[in-house]
GROMACS .gro file of C-alpha atoms in nm:
model
  223
    1MET     CA    1   9.413  10.068   7.597
    2ALA     CA    2   9.243  10.219   7.901
    3VAL     CA    3   9.232  10.598   7.906
    4ILE     CA    4   9.301  10.760   8.242
    5HIS     CA    5   9.083  11.067   8.291
    6HIS     CA    6   9.228  11.320   8.532
    7THR     CA    7   8.898  11.440   8.672
    8THR     CA    8   8.680  11.424   8.982
    9MET     CA    9   8.491  11.136   9.140
   10ASN     CA   10   8.219  11.204   9.394
   11PRO     CA   11   8.239  11.038   9.636
   12GLY     CA   12   8.607  10.964   9.597
   13LYS     CA   13   8.763  10.620   9.609
   14LYS     CA   14   8.907  10.660   9.958
   15ALA     CA   15   8.570  10.768  10.095
   16LEU     CA   16   8.401  10.463   9.941
   17LEU     CA   17   8.669  10.228  10.072
   18ALA     CA   18   8.652  10.379  10.421
   19GLY     CA   19   8.294  10.258  10.447
   20TRP     CA   20   8.350   9.926  10.273
   21LEU     CA   21   8.677   9.795  10.420
   22PRO     CA   22   8.548   9.745  10.778
   23THR     CA   23   8.281   9.507  10.644
   24GLN     CA   24   8.537   9.267  10.498
   25PRO     CA   25   8.653   8.950  10.680
   26TRP     CA   26   9.019   9.035  10.630
   27TYR     CA   27   8.995   9.390  10.766
   28ALA     CA   28   9.241   9.428  11.052
   29GLY     CA   29   9.126   9.764  11.188
   30SER     CA   30   9.101   9.858  11.553
   31GLY     CA   31   8.737   9.966  11.549
   32SER     CA   32   8.806  10.330  11.468
   33ALA     CA   33   8.705  10.476  11.133
   34PRO     CA   34   8.976  10.402  10.873
   35GLU     CA   35   9.220  10.679  10.785
   36LEU     CA   36   9.324  10.582  10.434
   37HIS     CA   37   9.618  10.693  10.224
   38ARG     CA   38   9.677  10.583   9.865
   39VAL     CA   39  10.025  10.435   9.851
   40GLY     CA   40  10.047  10.242   9.524
   41GLY     CA   41   9.888  10.017   9.270
   42PHE     CA   42   9.866   9.946   8.898
   43ARG     CA   43   9.608   9.881   8.629
   44LEU     CA   44   9.520   9.622   8.366
   45ASP     CA   45   9.334   9.669   8.041
   46ASP     CA   46   8.999   9.505   7.969
   47PRO     CA   47   9.037   9.360   7.616
   48GLN     CA   48   8.679   9.471   7.544
   49GLY     CA   49   8.741   9.822   7.673
   50GLU     CA   50   8.432   9.820   7.893
   51VAL     CA   51   8.556   9.771   8.251
   52GLY     CA   52   8.819   9.978   8.427
   53ILE     CA   53   9.058   9.753   8.622
   54GLU     CA   54   9.268   9.888   8.907
   55PHE     CA   55   9.471   9.718   9.177
   56MET     CA   56   9.474   9.984   9.448
   57VAL     CA   57   9.690   9.992   9.760
   58VAL     CA   58   9.583  10.192  10.064
   59THR     CA   59   9.734  10.220  10.410
   60ASP     CA   60   9.509  10.263  10.713
   61THR     CA   61   9.675  10.468  10.986
   62SER     CA   62   9.381  10.473  11.230
   63GLY     CA   63   9.526  10.205  11.459
   64VAL     CA   64   9.840  10.168  11.665
   65ARG     CA   65  10.020  10.016  11.365
   66PRO     CA   66   9.955  10.104  11.001
   67VAL     CA   67   9.796   9.828  10.792
   68THR     CA   68   9.832   9.820  10.413
   69TYR     CA   69   9.554   9.669  10.201
   70HIS     CA   70   9.541   9.554   9.840
   71VAL     CA   71   9.200   9.619   9.682
   72PRO     CA   72   9.135   9.513   9.321
   73LEU     CA   73   8.853   9.722   9.175
   74GLY     CA   74   8.631   9.695   8.869
   75TYR     CA   75   8.475  10.017   8.737
   76ARG     CA   76   8.159   9.968   8.531
   77GLY     CA   77   7.916  10.190   8.345
   78ALA     CA   78   7.618   9.976   8.449
   79PRO     CA   79   7.543   9.739   8.740
   80LEU     CA   80   7.698   9.392   8.727
   81ASP     CA   81   7.431   9.122   8.717
   82GLY     CA   82   7.435   8.941   9.050
   83GLY     CA   83   7.715   9.163   9.175
   84GLY     CA   84   7.528   9.334   9.457
   85PRO     CA   85   7.720   9.172   9.745
   86ALA     CA   86   8.049   9.277   9.583
   87LEU     CA   87   7.949   9.640   9.527
   88VAL     CA   88   8.189   9.884   9.692
   89GLY     CA   89   7.971  10.179   9.593
   90THR     CA   90   7.873  10.415   9.314
   91SER     CA   91   8.045  10.739   9.222
   92GLU     CA   92   7.989  11.024   8.979
   93HIS     CA   93   8.284  11.044   8.741
   94GLY     CA   94   8.352  11.386   8.592
   95VAL     CA   95   8.377  11.245   8.238
   96LEU     CA   96   8.210  10.905   8.235
   97GLY     CA   97   7.911  10.971   8.461
   98THR     CA   98   7.787  10.717   8.714
   99ARG     CA   99   8.032  10.434   8.781
  100TRP     CA  100   7.949  10.115   8.967
  101ILE     CA  101   8.261  10.005   9.156
  102TYR     CA  102   8.302   9.640   9.254
  103ASP     CA  103   8.547   9.433   9.452
  104GLY     CA  104   8.757   9.303   9.167
  105ALA     CA  105   8.793   8.953   9.309
  106HIS     CA  106   8.420   8.908   9.241
  107ASP     CA  107   8.412   9.088   8.905
  108PRO     CA  108   8.445   8.832   8.622
  109VAL     CA  109   8.632   9.068   8.390
  110VAL     CA  110   8.883   9.161   8.658
  111ALA     CA  111   8.926   8.797   8.763
  112ALA     CA  112   8.983   8.684   8.403
  113GLN     CA  113   9.252   8.947   8.354
  114LEU     CA  114   9.408   8.852   8.686
  115LEU     CA  115   9.442   8.498   8.548
  116ALA     CA  116   9.600   8.641   8.233
  117LEU     CA  117   9.842   8.844   8.445
  118LEU     CA  118   9.961   8.535   8.631
  119GLN     CA  119  10.003   8.356   8.299
  120GLY     CA  120  10.209   8.642   8.157
  121ARG     CA  121   9.944   8.733   7.897
  122ALA     CA  122   9.843   9.072   8.043
  123GLU     CA  123  10.078   9.368   8.075
  124PRO     CA  124  10.052   9.579   8.393
  125GLN     CA  125   9.988   9.947   8.329
  126ALA     CA  126  10.081  10.255   8.529
  127GLN     CA  127   9.812  10.358   8.776
  128GLY     CA  128   9.786  10.721   8.672
  129GLU     CA  129   9.901  10.738   8.308
  130SER     CA  130   9.745  10.613   7.987
  131GLY     CA  131   9.938  10.361   7.779
  132VAL     CA  132  10.243  10.342   8.008
  133PRO     CA  133  10.352   9.990   8.110
  134ASP     CA  134  10.447   9.939   8.475
  135HIS     CA  135  10.759   9.726   8.459
  136SER     CA  136  10.794   9.725   8.837
  137VAL     CA  137  10.514   9.467   8.855
  138THR     CA  138  10.668   9.123   8.807
  139TRP     CA  139  10.530   8.771   8.779
  140ALA     CA  140  10.679   8.426   8.820
  141LEU     CA  141  10.524   8.091   8.737
  142GLY     CA  142  10.668   7.755   8.834
  143SER     CA  143  10.739   7.475   8.590
  144GLY     CA  144  10.621   7.115   8.606
  145PRO     CA  145  10.281   6.959   8.537
  146GLU     CA  146  10.087   7.202   8.760
  147GLY     CA  147  10.257   7.505   8.606
  148GLY     CA  148  10.189   7.378   8.257
  149ALA     CA  149   9.824   7.310   8.334
  150PHE     CA  150   9.784   7.655   8.484
  151ALA     CA  151   9.956   7.827   8.192
  152ALA     CA  152   9.698   7.669   7.960
  153ALA     CA  153   9.398   7.743   8.182
  154GLU     CA  154   9.115   7.948   8.034
  155GLY     CA  155   8.798   8.095   8.175
  156THR     CA  156   8.711   8.303   8.477
  157PRO     CA  157   8.837   8.226   8.828
  158SER     CA  158   8.569   8.252   9.094
  159VAL     CA  159   8.583   8.309   9.467
  160VAL     CA  160   8.585   7.989   9.672
  161GLY     CA  161   8.682   8.124  10.014
  162GLN     CA  162   8.830   8.393  10.236
  163THR     CA  163   9.114   8.387  10.487
  164ALA     CA  164   9.228   8.645  10.739
  165GLU     CA  165   9.462   8.793  10.477
  166ALA     CA  166   9.343   8.681  10.133
  167THR     CA  167   9.054   8.610   9.900
  168VAL     CA  168   9.083   8.265   9.741
  169LEU     CA  169   8.980   8.196   9.380
  170GLY     CA  170   8.948   7.859   9.211
  171VAL     CA  171   9.134   7.802   8.883
  172PRO     CA  172   8.898   7.687   8.605
  173GLY     CA  173   8.979   7.336   8.487
  174VAL     CA  174   9.281   7.295   8.717
  175PRO     CA  175   9.182   7.125   9.043
  176GLY     CA  176   9.438   7.144   9.318
  177LEU     CA  177   9.544   7.502   9.243
  178VAL     CA  178   9.401   7.825   9.385
  179VAL     CA  179   9.477   8.192   9.328
  180GLU     CA  180   9.513   8.388   9.652
  181VAL     CA  181   9.453   8.762   9.615
  182THR     CA  182   9.654   8.909   9.901
  183ARG     CA  183   9.449   9.162  10.096
  184VAL     CA  184   9.682   9.252  10.384
  185LEU     CA  185  10.014   9.335  10.219
  186ARG     CA  186  10.346   9.249  10.381
  187ALA     CA  187  10.693   9.314  10.248
  188GLY     CA  188  10.907   9.020  10.140
  189ASP     CA  189  10.887   8.720   9.911
  190ARG     CA  190  10.627   8.448   9.949
  191THR     CA  191  10.798   8.112   9.934
  192GLY     CA  192  10.718   7.755  10.029
  193GLU     CA  193  10.671   7.423   9.859
  194ALA     CA  194  10.302   7.492   9.793
  195VAL     CA  195  10.368   7.825   9.613
  196ARG     CA  196  10.349   7.782   9.236
  197GLY     CA  197  10.354   8.143   9.120
  198THR     CA  198  10.337   8.506   9.230
  199VAL     CA  199  10.263   8.859   9.112
  200THR     CA  200  10.482   9.103   9.303
  201ALA     CA  201  10.460   9.482   9.313
  202GLY     CA  202  10.566   9.773   9.531
  203TRP     CA  203  10.406  10.043   9.742
  204ARG     CA  204  10.511  10.336   9.959
  205ALA     CA  205  10.593  10.217  10.308
  206PRO     CA  206  10.434  10.395  10.608
  207GLY     CA  207  10.772  10.510  10.738
  208GLY     CA  208  10.898  10.625  10.398
  209GLY     CA  209  11.081  10.436  10.131
  210ARG     CA  210  10.941  10.147   9.931
  211SER     CA  211  10.814   9.801  10.013
  212ARG     CA  212  10.757   9.505   9.780
  213GLY     CA  213  10.556   9.193   9.831
  214PRO     CA  214  10.319   8.946   9.666
  215PHE     CA  215   9.984   9.086   9.550
  216VAL     CA  216   9.876   8.749   9.414
  217VAL     CA  217   9.992   8.394   9.497
  218LEU     CA  218   9.924   8.077   9.300
  219ARG     CA  219   9.913   7.795   9.551
  220SER     CA  220   9.878   7.418   9.543
  221THR     CA  221   9.615   7.281   9.776
  222GLY     CA  222   9.753   6.927   9.761
  223ALA     CA  223   9.421   6.798   9.632
   0.00000   0.00000   0.00000
């Protein structure tokens, strides 16, 4: 079980993301410096207890219209081999010392647990409390041959592409299926004949209230 330390981080997560987000292909900013607000998210546990795993949601209010981003993050006590391009930044944690923070889509531990989450094998945890499940995060997986093959998949998904709104990961041993990590969040269900599964969660909407939408989509490529 991951332990949440209520302490300081210097620089803070929002400061690191403000410099990192504009460099990403799915960033939809207007050219002004991001003005970020934390509006939601959840965590997963690393079975080995080494990597902190957080699925953070931030809203950028610097433009004419607010844009809400989903940013999976992996927190490590040492650099990830070959992970330089995915490094968001380093920060001094008040309890744990220096933490290397990576884009979770490129972190093998985060990606493996994301696969487990879609398969129903990983339990979402509250973002700010230790040992508290977050039952508001839901998952759905379709039936049929593709669903069965995915449910039995093992290994670590790896990034195979980017779109304007998602990072795309290949599913080990299951050609024809990809995992789309939604980057630009939008409220509502994700449906369509190519959708084979989803992870759905909520966040605070810019105008107040709550929004819900897919954080992760399992999609058939038709291959």
